Amino acid sequence: MQKIISLLTLLFIFTISTAQNKFGNPEVDPLQIQKNYEQWSFYNKSIMLSRDFTALDFASKEISKEAFLDQLANGNFIPIRLKSEANVYVYKLFKIQPKTDTSIKATINQIGFDAYKNYKMEGTSFPQFSFKDLNGNLVTNESMKGKIIVIKCWYIHCTPCIREFPQVNKLVEEYKERKDIVFMSLAEDTPEQLKTFLARKPLSYSVIPDMKEYMNNVLQLNSFPTHFIINKEGIISKVLPNFESLEVALSKESKL
């Protein structure tokens, strides 16, 4: 009888342990990463909150992505990815320690706010537009019906925006045979400024000038670059903060 009880106890412990490790361990030490801003800032570059992921609260309970981002924006948590397959994302919330640099919390709250706002835009209609690009071509919601639209929002003095030019140009080349996919960009700058700049730094997207007011007031953007993928029905499929997430999301959308 004692052996049976011991075996049942071991089985219970194993079952609990397996449940706790269902999603794997943190890929970095949640306490160590909070010790200084430089460590957190370096790790933060690898966090992809715009991608599809499984969200866990601080008790390892699965929650919605919306709830997860809301807690990041308004709570006292740090997001850490759990070890998993290369293309599988699982993020868990860990509590920010009392002695953690306050700038880490401020950064996380801002990241959470931006990611939450972007997420809430997904599934809604892209605002009405009638744009004329640098070559004089007119594009509207009506003229783009039945096409997947990839939009890059940027401005000349945005270093991260310019740094990804070679990558987005390569993406345009990759999809050049897809007549149902259109690449265009909204830029804050004037036509004259853009023509001078693009002569040195070519961009394969069509470029729409003088879009500062539209991006600030209509799209309400406060982070650049921002990428939109709009599906063939004119619905925002994804809002993304970087090329890495854009590449993955467009690959998925292009196969639908």
Coordinates of N, CA and C in Angstrom, one line a residue:
M1 N 0.8 -1.2 0.0 CA 0.0 0.0 0.0 C 0.9 1.3 0.0
Q2 N 1.9 1.2 0.8 CA 2.8 2.4 0.9 C 3.5 2.7 -0.5
K3 N 3.9 1.6 -1.2 CA 4.5 1.7 -2.5 C 3.5 2.4 -3.5
I4 N 2.2 2.0 -3.4 CA 1.2 2.5 -4.2 C 1.0 4.0 -4.0
I5 N 1.0 4.4 -2.7 CA 0.8 5.8 -2.3 C 2.0 6.6 -2.8
S6 N 3.2 6.0 -2.7 CA 4.4 6.7 -3.2 C 4.4 6.9 -4.7
L7 N 3.9 5.9 -5.4 CA 3.8 6.0 -6.8 C 2.8 7.1 -7.2
L8 N 1.7 7.1 -6.5 CA 0.6 8.1 -6.8 C 1.1 9.5 -6.6
T9 N 1.9 9.6 -5.5 CA 2.5 10.9 -5.1 C 3.5 11.4 -6.2
L10 N 4.3 10.5 -6.7 CA 5.2 10.8 -7.8 C 4.5 11.2 -9.0
L11 N 3.5 10.4 -9.3 CA 2.7 10.7 -10.5 C 2.0 12.1 -10.5
F12 N 1.5 12.5 -9.3 CA 0.9 13.8 -9.1 C 1.9 14.9 -9.3
I13 N 3.1 14.7 -8.7 CA 4.2 15.7 -8.8 C 4.6 15.9 -10.3
F14 N 4.7 14.7 -11.0 CA 5.1 14.8 -12.4 C 4.0 15.5 -13.2
T15 N 2.7 15.2 -12.9 CA 1.7 15.8 -13.6 C 1.7 17.3 -13.5
I16 N 1.9 17.8 -12.2 CA 1.9 19.2 -11.9 C 3.1 19.9 -12.6
S17 N 4.2 19.2 -12.5 CA 5.5 19.7 -13.2 C 5.3 19.9 -14.7
T18 N 4.7 18.8 -15.3 CA 4.5 18.8 -16.7 C 3.5 20.0 -17.1
A19 N 2.5 20.2 -16.3 CA 1.6 21.3 -16.6 C 2.3 22.7 -16.6
Q20 N 3.1 22.8 -15.5 CA 3.8 24.1 -15.4 C 4.8 24.3 -16.5
N21 N 5.4 23.3 -17.1 CA 6.4 23.4 -18.1 C 5.8 23.2 -19.5
K22 N 4.5 23.2 -19.6 CA 3.8 23.0 -20.9 C 4.4 23.9 -22.0
F23 N 4.7 25.1 -21.7 CA 5.1 26.1 -22.7 C 6.6 26.4 -22.6
G24 N 7.3 25.6 -21.7 CA 8.8 25.8 -21.7 C 9.2 26.9 -20.6
N25 N 10.5 27.0 -20.4 CA 11.0 28.0 -19.5 C 11.3 29.3 -20.1
P26 N 11.5 30.4 -19.4 CA 11.8 31.7 -20.0 C 13.2 31.6 -20.7
E27 N 13.3 32.3 -21.9 CA 14.5 32.2 -22.6 C 15.6 33.1 -22.0
V28 N 15.2 34.0 -21.1 CA 16.1 34.8 -20.3 C 15.6 34.8 -18.9
D29 N 16.5 35.1 -18.0 CA 16.2 35.2 -16.6 C 15.4 36.5 -16.3
P30 N 14.1 36.4 -15.9 CA 13.2 37.6 -15.7 C 13.8 38.6 -14.7
L31 N 14.5 38.1 -13.7 CA 15.1 39.0 -12.7 C 16.4 39.7 -13.2
Q32 N 17.2 38.8 -13.9 CA 18.5 39.4 -14.4 C 18.3 40.5 -15.5
I33 N 17.3 40.3 -16.3 CA 17.0 41.2 -17.4 C 16.5 42.6 -16.9
Q34 N 16.1 42.6 -15.6 CA 15.6 43.9 -15.0 C 16.7 44.7 -14.3
K35 N 17.9 44.1 -14.3 CA 19.0 44.7 -13.4 C 19.4 46.1 -14.0
N36 N 19.4 46.2 -15.3 CA 19.8 47.5 -15.8 C 19.1 47.8 -17.2
Y37 N 18.9 49.0 -17.5 CA 18.2 49.4 -18.7 C 18.8 48.8 -20.0
E38 N 20.2 48.8 -20.0 CA 20.9 48.3 -21.2 C 20.5 46.9 -21.5
Q39 N 20.5 46.0 -20.5 CA 20.2 44.6 -20.7 C 18.8 44.5 -21.2
W40 N 17.8 45.2 -20.6 CA 16.4 45.1 -21.0 C 16.3 45.7 -22.5
S41 N 16.9 46.8 -22.8 CA 16.8 47.4 -24.1 C 17.3 46.4 -25.2
F42 N 18.4 45.7 -24.9 CA 18.9 44.8 -25.9 C 17.9 43.6 -26.1
Y43 N 17.4 43.1 -25.0 CA 16.4 42.0 -25.2 C 15.1 42.5 -25.8
N44 N 14.7 43.7 -25.5 CA 13.5 44.3 -26.0 C 13.4 44.2 -27.6
K45 N 14.6 44.4 -28.2 CA 14.6 44.4 -29.7 C 14.1 43.1 -30.3
S46 N 14.2 42.0 -29.5 CA 13.7 40.7 -30.1 C 12.3 40.4 -29.8
I47 N 11.6 41.2 -29.0 CA 10.2 41.0 -28.7 C 9.3 41.4 -29.9
M48 N 8.4 40.5 -30.3 CA 7.6 40.7 -31.4 C 6.1 40.6 -31.0
L49 N 5.6 41.7 -30.4 CA 4.2 41.6 -29.9 C 3.2 41.8 -31.0
S50 N 3.6 42.1 -32.2 CA 2.6 42.3 -33.3 C 2.3 40.9 -34.0
R51 N 3.1 39.9 -33.7 CA 2.9 38.6 -34.2 C 1.8 37.8 -33.5
D52 N 1.4 36.7 -34.1 CA 0.4 35.9 -33.4 C 1.2 35.1 -32.3
F53 N 0.7 35.2 -31.1 CA 1.4 34.5 -30.0 C 0.4 34.0 -28.9
T54 N 0.8 33.0 -28.2 CA 0.1 32.5 -27.0 C 0.4 33.4 -25.8
A55 N -0.6 34.0 -25.1 CA -0.3 34.9 -24.1 C -0.6 34.3 -22.7
L56 N 0.3 34.4 -21.8 CA 0.1 33.9 -20.4 C 0.3 35.0 -19.4
D57 N -0.6 35.0 -18.4 CA -0.5 36.0 -17.3 C 0.6 35.6 -16.4
F58 N 0.9 36.3 -15.3 CA 2.0 36.0 -14.4 C 1.8 34.7 -13.6
A59 N 0.6 34.1 -13.6 CA 0.3 32.8 -13.0 C 0.3 31.7 -14.0
S60 N 0.8 32.0 -15.2 CA 0.9 31.0 -16.3 C -0.5 30.6 -16.9
K61 N -1.5 31.4 -16.6 CA -2.8 31.1 -17.2 C -2.9 31.7 -18.5
E62 N -3.5 31.0 -19.5 CA -3.6 31.5 -20.9 C -4.7 32.6 -20.9
I63 N -4.3 33.7 -21.5 CA -5.3 34.8 -21.6 C -5.3 35.3 -23.1
S64 N -6.2 36.2 -23.4 CA -6.3 36.7 -24.7 C -5.1 37.7 -25.0
K65 N -4.8 37.9 -26.3 CA -3.7 38.8 -26.6 C -4.1 40.2 -26.2
E66 N -5.4 40.6 -26.3 CA -5.9 41.9 -26.0 C -5.6 42.1 -24.5
A67 N -6.0 41.2 -23.6 CA -5.8 41.3 -22.2 C -4.3 41.4 -21.8
F68 N -3.5 40.6 -22.5 CA -2.0 40.7 -22.3 C -1.5 42.0 -22.6
L69 N -1.8 42.6 -23.7 CA -1.3 43.9 -24.1 C -1.8 45.0 -23.2
D70 N -3.1 44.9 -22.8 CA -3.6 45.9 -21.9 C -2.9 45.9 -20.6
Q71 N -2.5 44.7 -20.1 CA -1.7 44.6 -18.8 C -0.3 45.2 -19.0
L72 N 0.2 45.0 -20.2 CA 1.6 45.6 -20.4 C 1.5 47.1 -20.4
A73 N 0.4 47.6 -21.0 CA 0.3 49.1 -21.2 C 0.0 49.7 -19.8
N74 N -0.8 49.0 -19.0 CA -1.3 49.7 -17.8 C -0.8 49.1 -16.5
G75 N -0.2 47.9 -16.5 CA 0.2 47.2 -15.3 C 1.7 47.4 -15.0
N76 N 2.2 46.4 -14.2 CA 3.5 46.4 -13.7 C 4.2 45.1 -14.1
F77 N 4.2 44.9 -15.4 CA 4.7 43.6 -15.8 C 5.8 43.7 -17.0
I78 N 6.6 42.7 -17.1 CA 7.6 42.7 -18.1 C 7.3 41.4 -19.0
P79 N 7.3 41.5 -20.3 CA 7.0 40.3 -21.2 C 8.3 39.5 -21.5
I80 N 8.2 38.2 -21.2 CA 9.4 37.4 -21.5 C 8.9 36.2 -22.4
R81 N 9.6 35.9 -23.5 CA 9.3 34.8 -24.4 C 9.7 33.5 -23.7
L82 N 8.9 32.5 -23.8 CA 9.2 31.2 -23.3 C 9.8 30.4 -24.4
K83 N 10.8 29.5 -24.0 CA 11.5 28.7 -25.0 C 10.5 27.8 -25.8
S84 N 10.6 27.8 -27.1 CA 9.7 27.0 -27.9 C 10.3 26.9 -29.3
E85 N 9.6 26.4 -30.3 CA 10.1 26.2 -31.6 C 10.3 27.6 -32.2
A86 N 11.2 27.7 -33.2 CA 11.6 28.9 -33.8 C 10.4 29.8 -34.2
N87 N 9.4 29.3 -34.8 CA 8.3 30.1 -35.3 C 7.1 30.0 -34.4
V88 N 7.2 29.6 -33.2 CA 6.1 29.5 -32.2 C 6.5 30.6 -31.1
Y89 N 5.5 31.5 -30.9 CA 5.7 32.5 -29.9 C 4.8 32.3 -28.7
V90 N 5.4 32.3 -27.5 CA 4.7 32.2 -26.3 C 5.3 33.3 -25.4
Y91 N 4.5 34.2 -24.9 CA 5.0 35.3 -24.0 C 4.2 35.2 -22.7
K92 N 5.0 35.4 -21.6 CA 4.4 35.4 -20.3 C 4.8 36.7 -19.6
L93 N 3.8 37.1 -18.7 CA 4.0 38.3 -17.9 C 4.8 38.0 -16.6
F94 N 5.8 38.7 -16.3 CA 6.5 38.6 -15.0 C 6.4 39.9 -14.3
K95 N 6.3 39.9 -13.0 CA 6.2 41.2 -12.3 C 7.5 41.9 -12.3
I96 N 7.4 43.2 -12.5 CA 8.5 44.1 -12.4 C 8.9 44.3 -10.9
Q97 N 10.1 44.1 -10.6 CA 10.6 44.2 -9.2 C 10.7 45.6 -8.7
P98 N 10.5 45.8 -7.4 CA 10.4 47.1 -6.8 C 11.6 48.0 -7.1
K99 N 12.8 47.4 -7.2 CA 14.1 48.1 -7.4 C 14.4 48.3 -8.9
T100 N 13.6 47.8 -9.7 CA 13.9 47.9 -11.2 C 13.9 49.4 -11.6
D101 N 14.8 49.7 -12.5 CA 14.9 51.1 -13.1 C 13.5 51.5 -13.6
T102 N 13.0 52.6 -13.2 CA 11.7 53.1 -13.6 C 11.6 53.3 -15.1
S103 N 12.7 53.6 -15.7 CA 12.6 53.8 -17.2 C 12.3 52.5 -17.9
I104 N 12.6 51.4 -17.3 CA 12.2 50.1 -17.9 C 10.7 50.0 -17.9
K105 N 10.1 50.2 -16.8 CA 8.6 50.2 -16.7 C 8.0 51.2 -17.7
A106 N 8.5 52.4 -17.7 CA 7.9 53.4 -18.6 C 8.0 52.9 -20.1
T107 N 9.2 52.3 -20.5 CA 9.3 51.8 -21.8 C 8.3 50.7 -22.1
I108 N 8.2 49.8 -21.2 CA 7.3 48.7 -21.4 C 5.8 49.2 -21.5
N109 N 5.4 50.1 -20.7 CA 4.1 50.7 -20.8 C 3.8 51.3 -22.1
Q110 N 4.8 52.0 -22.7 CA 4.7 52.6 -24.0 C 4.6 51.6 -25.1
I111 N 5.5 50.6 -25.0 CA 5.4 49.5 -26.0 C 4.1 48.8 -25.9
G112 N 3.6 48.5 -24.7 CA 2.3 47.9 -24.6 C 1.2 48.7 -25.1
F113 N 1.2 50.0 -24.9 CA 0.2 51.0 -25.4 C 0.2 51.0 -26.9
D114 N 1.4 51.1 -27.5 CA 1.4 51.1 -29.0 C 0.9 49.8 -29.6
A115 N 1.4 48.6 -29.0 CA 1.0 47.3 -29.5 C -0.5 47.1 -29.3
Y116 N -1.1 47.6 -28.2 CA -2.5 47.5 -27.9 C -3.3 48.3 -28.9
K117 N -2.9 49.5 -29.2 CA -3.6 50.4 -30.1 C -3.5 49.8 -31.5
N118 N -2.4 49.3 -31.9 CA -2.2 48.6 -33.3 C -3.2 47.4 -33.4
Y119 N -3.2 46.6 -32.3 CA -4.0 45.4 -32.3 C -5.5 45.7 -32.5
K120 N -5.9 46.8 -31.8 CA -7.3 47.2 -31.9 C -7.7 47.7 -33.3
M121 N -6.7 48.1 -34.0 CA -7.0 48.6 -35.4 C -7.2 47.4 -36.4
E122 N -6.7 46.3 -36.0 CA -6.8 45.1 -36.9 C -8.2 44.6 -36.9
G123 N -8.7 44.3 -38.1 CA -10.1 43.9 -38.3 C -11.0 45.0 -38.5
T124 N -10.5 46.2 -38.6 CA -11.4 47.4 -38.9 C -11.1 47.9 -40.4
S125 N -11.9 48.7 -40.9 CA -11.7 49.2 -42.3 C -10.6 50.2 -42.3
F126 N -9.8 50.2 -43.3 CA -8.7 51.2 -43.4 C -9.5 52.5 -43.8
P127 N -9.1 53.7 -43.1 CA -9.8 54.9 -43.4 C -9.8 55.3 -44.9
Q128 N -10.8 56.0 -45.3 CA -11.0 56.5 -46.7 C -9.7 57.3 -47.1
F129 N -9.3 57.1 -48.3 CA -8.1 57.8 -48.8 C -8.2 58.1 -50.3
S130 N -7.5 59.2 -50.7 CA -7.4 59.5 -52.1 C -6.0 60.2 -52.2
F131 N -5.0 59.4 -52.6 CA -3.6 59.8 -52.5 C -3.1 60.0 -53.9
K132 N -2.2 60.9 -54.1 CA -1.4 61.1 -55.4 C 0.1 60.9 -55.1
D133 N 0.7 59.9 -55.7 CA 2.1 59.7 -55.5 C 3.0 60.7 -56.2
L134 N 4.3 60.5 -56.0 CA 5.3 61.4 -56.6 C 5.3 61.4 -58.1
N135 N 4.7 60.3 -58.7 CA 4.7 60.2 -60.2 C 3.3 60.7 -60.7
G136 N 2.5 61.2 -59.8 CA 1.2 61.8 -60.2 C 0.1 60.7 -60.3
N137 N 0.3 59.5 -59.9 CA -0.7 58.5 -60.0 C -1.7 58.6 -58.8
L138 N -2.9 58.5 -59.1 CA -4.0 58.6 -58.0 C -4.4 57.2 -57.5
V139 N -4.4 57.1 -56.2 CA -4.8 55.8 -55.6 C -5.9 56.1 -54.6
T140 N -7.0 55.3 -54.6 CA -8.1 55.5 -53.7 C -8.5 54.1 -53.2
N141 N -9.4 54.1 -52.2 CA -10.0 52.9 -51.7 C -10.6 52.1 -52.8
E142 N -11.3 52.8 -53.7 CA -12.0 52.1 -54.8 C -11.0 51.5 -55.8
S143 N -10.0 52.2 -56.2 CA -9.0 51.7 -57.2 C -8.2 50.5 -56.6
M144 N -8.2 50.4 -55.3 CA -7.4 49.3 -54.7 C -8.2 48.1 -54.3
K145 N -9.5 48.1 -54.6 CA -10.4 47.0 -54.3 C -9.9 45.7 -54.9
G146 N -9.9 44.6 -54.2 CA -9.5 43.4 -54.7 C -8.0 43.2 -54.7
K147 N -7.2 44.1 -54.0 CA -5.8 44.0 -53.9 C -5.4 44.0 -52.5
I148 N -4.3 43.3 -52.2 CA -3.6 43.4 -50.9 C -2.7 44.6 -50.9
I149 N -2.9 45.5 -50.0 CA -2.1 46.7 -49.9 C -1.1 46.7 -48.8
V150 N 0.1 46.9 -49.1 CA 1.2 47.0 -48.0 C 1.6 48.5 -47.9
I151 N 1.4 49.1 -46.8 CA 1.7 50.5 -46.6 C 2.8 50.7 -45.5
K152 N 3.8 51.4 -45.9 CA 4.9 51.8 -45.0 C 4.7 53.3 -44.6
C153 N 4.7 53.6 -43.3 CA 4.6 55.0 -42.9 C 5.9 55.4 -42.3
W154 N 6.4 56.5 -42.8 CA 7.8 56.9 -42.5 C 8.0 58.4 -42.7
Y155 N 9.3 58.8 -42.4 CA 9.7 60.2 -42.8 C 11.2 60.2 -42.9
I156 N 11.7 61.2 -43.6 CA 13.2 61.2 -44.0 C 14.1 61.1 -42.8
H157 N 13.8 61.7 -41.7 CA 14.8 61.8 -40.6 C 14.5 60.6 -39.5
C158 N 13.7 59.6 -39.9 CA 13.5 58.5 -39.1 C 14.6 57.4 -39.4
T159 N 15.6 57.3 -38.6 CA 16.7 56.3 -38.8 C 16.2 54.9 -39.0
P160 N 15.3 54.3 -38.1 CA 14.9 53.0 -38.3 C 14.1 52.8 -39.6
C161 N 13.4 53.8 -40.0 CA 12.6 53.8 -41.2 C 13.5 53.6 -42.4
I162 N 14.6 54.3 -42.4 CA 15.6 54.3 -43.6 C 16.4 53.0 -43.5
R163 N 16.7 52.6 -42.3 CA 17.6 51.4 -42.2 C 16.9 50.1 -42.8
E164 N 15.6 50.1 -42.9 CA 15.0 48.9 -43.5 C 14.7 49.0 -45.0
F165 N 15.1 50.1 -45.6 CA 14.9 50.3 -47.0 C 15.4 49.0 -47.8
P166 N 16.6 48.6 -47.6 CA 17.1 47.4 -48.4 C 16.2 46.2 -48.3
Q167 N 15.7 46.0 -47.0 CA 14.8 44.8 -46.8 C 13.5 44.9 -47.5
V168 N 12.8 46.1 -47.4 CA 11.5 46.3 -48.0 C 11.6 46.3 -49.5
N169 N 12.7 46.8 -50.0 CA 13.0 46.8 -51.5 C 13.1 45.3 -52.0
K170 N 13.7 44.5 -51.2 CA 13.9 43.1 -51.5 C 12.5 42.4 -51.5
L171 N 11.7 42.8 -50.5 CA 10.3 42.3 -50.4 C 9.5 42.6 -51.6
V172 N 9.6 43.8 -52.1 CA 8.9 44.2 -53.4 C 9.3 43.3 -54.5
E173 N 10.6 43.1 -54.6 CA 11.2 42.2 -55.7 C 10.6 40.8 -55.6
E174 N 10.5 40.3 -54.3 CA 10.0 39.0 -54.1 C 8.6 38.8 -54.6
Y175 N 7.8 39.8 -54.5 CA 6.4 39.7 -54.9 C 6.1 40.4 -56.2
K176 N 7.1 40.7 -57.0 CA 6.8 41.4 -58.2 C 5.9 40.8 -59.2
E177 N 5.8 39.4 -59.1 CA 4.9 38.7 -60.0 C 3.4 38.7 -59.6
R178 N 3.2 39.2 -58.3 CA 1.9 39.2 -57.7 C 1.2 40.6 -58.1
K179 N 0.4 40.6 -59.1 CA -0.3 41.8 -59.5 C -1.4 42.2 -58.5
D180 N -1.7 41.3 -57.6 CA -2.8 41.6 -56.6 C -2.2 42.2 -55.3
I181 N -0.9 42.4 -55.3 CA -0.2 43.0 -54.1 C 0.4 44.3 -54.5
V182 N 0.0 45.4 -53.8 CA 0.5 46.8 -54.1 C 1.3 47.3 -52.9
F183 N 2.5 47.9 -53.1 CA 3.3 48.4 -52.1 C 3.3 50.0 -52.2
M184 N 2.9 50.7 -51.2 CA 2.9 52.1 -51.2 C 3.3 52.6 -49.9
S185 N 3.9 53.8 -49.9 CA 4.4 54.4 -48.6 C 3.8 55.8 -48.4
L186 N 3.5 56.1 -47.1 CA 3.1 57.5 -46.8 C 4.2 58.1 -46.1
A187 N 4.7 59.3 -46.6 CA 5.8 60.0 -46.0 C 5.3 61.4 -45.5
E188 N 5.9 61.9 -44.4 CA 5.6 63.2 -43.9 C 6.1 64.3 -44.8
D189 N 7.1 64.1 -45.6 CA 7.9 65.1 -46.2 C 7.3 65.7 -47.5
T190 N 7.8 66.8 -48.0 CA 7.3 67.4 -49.2 C 7.8 66.7 -50.4
P191 N 7.2 66.9 -51.6 CA 7.7 66.2 -52.8 C 9.1 66.6 -53.1
E192 N 9.5 67.8 -52.9 CA 10.9 68.3 -53.2 C 11.9 67.6 -52.3
Q193 N 11.6 67.5 -51.0 CA 12.5 66.9 -50.1 C 12.6 65.4 -50.4
L194 N 11.5 64.7 -50.8 CA 11.5 63.3 -51.0 C 12.3 63.0 -52.3
K195 N 12.1 63.8 -53.3 CA 12.8 63.5 -54.6 C 14.3 63.6 -54.4
T196 N 14.7 64.6 -53.7 CA 16.2 64.8 -53.4 C 16.7 63.6 -52.6
F197 N 15.9 63.2 -51.5 CA 16.4 62.1 -50.7 C 16.4 60.8 -51.4
L198 N 15.3 60.5 -52.1 CA 15.2 59.2 -52.8 C 16.1 59.0 -53.9
A199 N 16.7 60.1 -54.4 CA 17.7 60.0 -55.5 C 19.0 59.3 -54.9
R200 N 19.2 59.5 -53.6 CA 20.3 58.9 -52.9 C 20.0 57.5 -52.2
K201 N 18.7 57.5 -51.7 CA 18.2 56.3 -51.0 C 17.0 55.8 -51.7
P202 N 17.1 55.0 -52.7 CA 15.9 54.5 -53.5 C 14.9 53.7 -52.6
L203 N 13.6 53.8 -52.9 CA 12.6 53.0 -52.2 C 11.7 52.5 -53.3
S204 N 11.5 51.2 -53.3 CA 10.7 50.6 -54.4 C 9.2 50.7 -54.3
Y205 N 8.8 51.2 -53.1 CA 7.3 51.5 -52.9 C 7.0 52.7 -53.7
S206 N 5.7 52.9 -54.1 CA 5.3 54.2 -54.5 C 5.2 55.1 -53.3
V207 N 5.5 56.4 -53.5 CA 5.7 57.3 -52.3 C 4.7 58.4 -52.4
I208 N 3.9 58.5 -51.3 CA 2.9 59.6 -51.2 C 3.4 60.7 -50.3
P209 N 3.6 61.9 -50.8 CA 4.2 63.0 -50.0 C 3.1 63.7 -49.1
D210 N 3.6 64.5 -48.2 CA 2.8 65.4 -47.4 C 1.7 64.7 -46.6
M211 N 2.1 63.6 -46.0 CA 1.1 62.7 -45.3 C 1.1 62.9 -43.8
K212 N 1.8 63.9 -43.3 CA 2.0 64.1 -41.8 C 0.6 64.2 -41.1
E213 N -0.2 65.1 -41.7 CA -1.5 65.3 -41.0 C -2.4 64.0 -41.1
Y214 N -2.4 63.3 -42.2 CA -3.2 62.1 -42.3 C -2.7 61.1 -41.3
M215 N -1.4 60.9 -41.2 CA -0.8 59.9 -40.3 C -1.0 60.2 -38.8
N216 N -0.9 61.5 -38.5 CA -1.1 62.0 -37.1 C -2.6 62.0 -36.7
N217 N -3.4 62.5 -37.6 CA -4.8 62.8 -37.2 C -5.8 61.6 -37.6
V218 N -5.6 61.0 -38.7 CA -6.5 60.0 -39.2 C -6.0 58.6 -38.7
L219 N -4.7 58.3 -38.9 CA -4.2 57.0 -38.4 C -3.8 57.1 -37.0
Q220 N -3.5 58.3 -36.5 CA -3.1 58.5 -35.1 C -1.9 57.7 -34.7
L221 N -0.9 57.8 -35.6 CA 0.4 57.1 -35.4 C 1.3 58.0 -34.5
N222 N 2.0 57.3 -33.6 CA 3.0 58.0 -32.8 C 4.4 57.2 -32.8
S223 N 4.5 56.2 -33.7 CA 5.7 55.4 -33.7 C 6.0 55.1 -35.2
F224 N 7.2 55.2 -35.6 CA 7.7 55.0 -37.0 C 8.9 54.2 -37.0
P225 N 9.0 53.3 -38.0 CA 8.1 53.0 -39.0 C 6.9 52.2 -38.5
T226 N 5.7 52.4 -39.2 CA 4.6 51.5 -38.9 C 4.1 51.0 -40.3
H227 N 3.9 49.7 -40.3 CA 3.4 49.0 -41.6 C 2.0 48.5 -41.4
F228 N 1.2 48.7 -42.5 CA -0.1 48.2 -42.5 C -0.2 47.1 -43.6
I229 N -0.9 46.0 -43.4 CA -1.3 45.1 -44.4 C -2.9 45.2 -44.5
I230 N -3.4 45.6 -45.7 CA -4.8 45.7 -45.9 C -5.3 44.6 -46.8
N231 N -6.3 43.8 -46.4 CA -6.7 42.7 -47.3 C -7.5 43.1 -48.4
K232 N -7.9 42.2 -49.2 CA -8.6 42.5 -50.5 C -10.0 43.1 -50.3
E233 N -10.5 43.0 -49.1 CA -11.8 43.6 -48.7 C -11.7 45.0 -48.1
G234 N -10.4 45.5 -48.0 CA -10.2 46.8 -47.4 C -10.1 46.8 -45.9
I235 N -10.0 45.7 -45.3 CA -9.9 45.5 -43.9 C -8.4 45.4 -43.5
I236 N -8.1 46.1 -42.4 CA -6.7 46.1 -41.9 C -6.5 44.7 -41.3
S237 N -5.5 44.0 -41.9 CA -5.2 42.6 -41.5 C -4.2 42.7 -40.4
K238 N -3.1 43.5 -40.5 CA -2.1 43.6 -39.6 C -1.5 45.0 -39.5
V239 N -1.1 45.4 -38.3 CA -0.4 46.7 -38.1 C 0.9 46.3 -37.4
L240 N 2.0 46.7 -38.0 CA 3.3 46.1 -37.6 C 4.4 47.2 -37.4
P241 N 5.3 47.0 -36.4 CA 6.3 48.1 -36.2 C 7.6 47.9 -36.8
N242 N 7.8 46.8 -37.5 CA 9.2 46.5 -38.1 C 9.1 45.6 -39.3
F243 N 10.2 45.5 -40.1 CA 10.2 44.7 -41.3 C 10.1 43.2 -40.9
E244 N 10.7 42.8 -39.9 CA 10.7 41.3 -39.5 C 9.3 40.8 -39.4
S245 N 8.5 41.6 -38.7 CA 7.1 41.1 -38.5 C 6.3 41.3 -39.8
L246 N 6.6 42.3 -40.6 CA 5.9 42.5 -41.8 C 6.1 41.3 -42.8
E247 N 7.4 40.9 -42.9 CA 7.7 39.8 -43.8 C 6.9 38.5 -43.5
V248 N 6.8 38.2 -42.2 CA 6.1 37.0 -41.7 C 4.6 37.2 -42.0
A249 N 4.0 38.3 -41.7 CA 2.6 38.6 -41.8 C 2.2 38.6 -43.3
L250 N 3.0 39.2 -44.2 CA 2.7 39.3 -45.6 C 2.7 37.9 -46.2
S251 N 3.7 37.1 -45.8 CA 3.7 35.7 -46.3 C 2.4 35.0 -46.0
K252 N 1.9 35.2 -44.8 CA 0.7 34.5 -44.4 C -0.5 35.1 -45.2
E253 N -0.6 36.4 -45.3 CA -1.7 37.0 -46.0 C -1.7 36.7 -47.5
S254 N -0.6 36.6 -48.1 CA -0.5 36.3 -49.5 C -1.0 34.9 -49.9
K255 N -1.0 34.0 -48.9 CA -1.5 32.7 -49.2 C -3.0 32.5 -48.9
L256 N -3.6 33.5 -48.4 CA -5.1 33.3 -48.1 C -5.9 33.4 -49.4

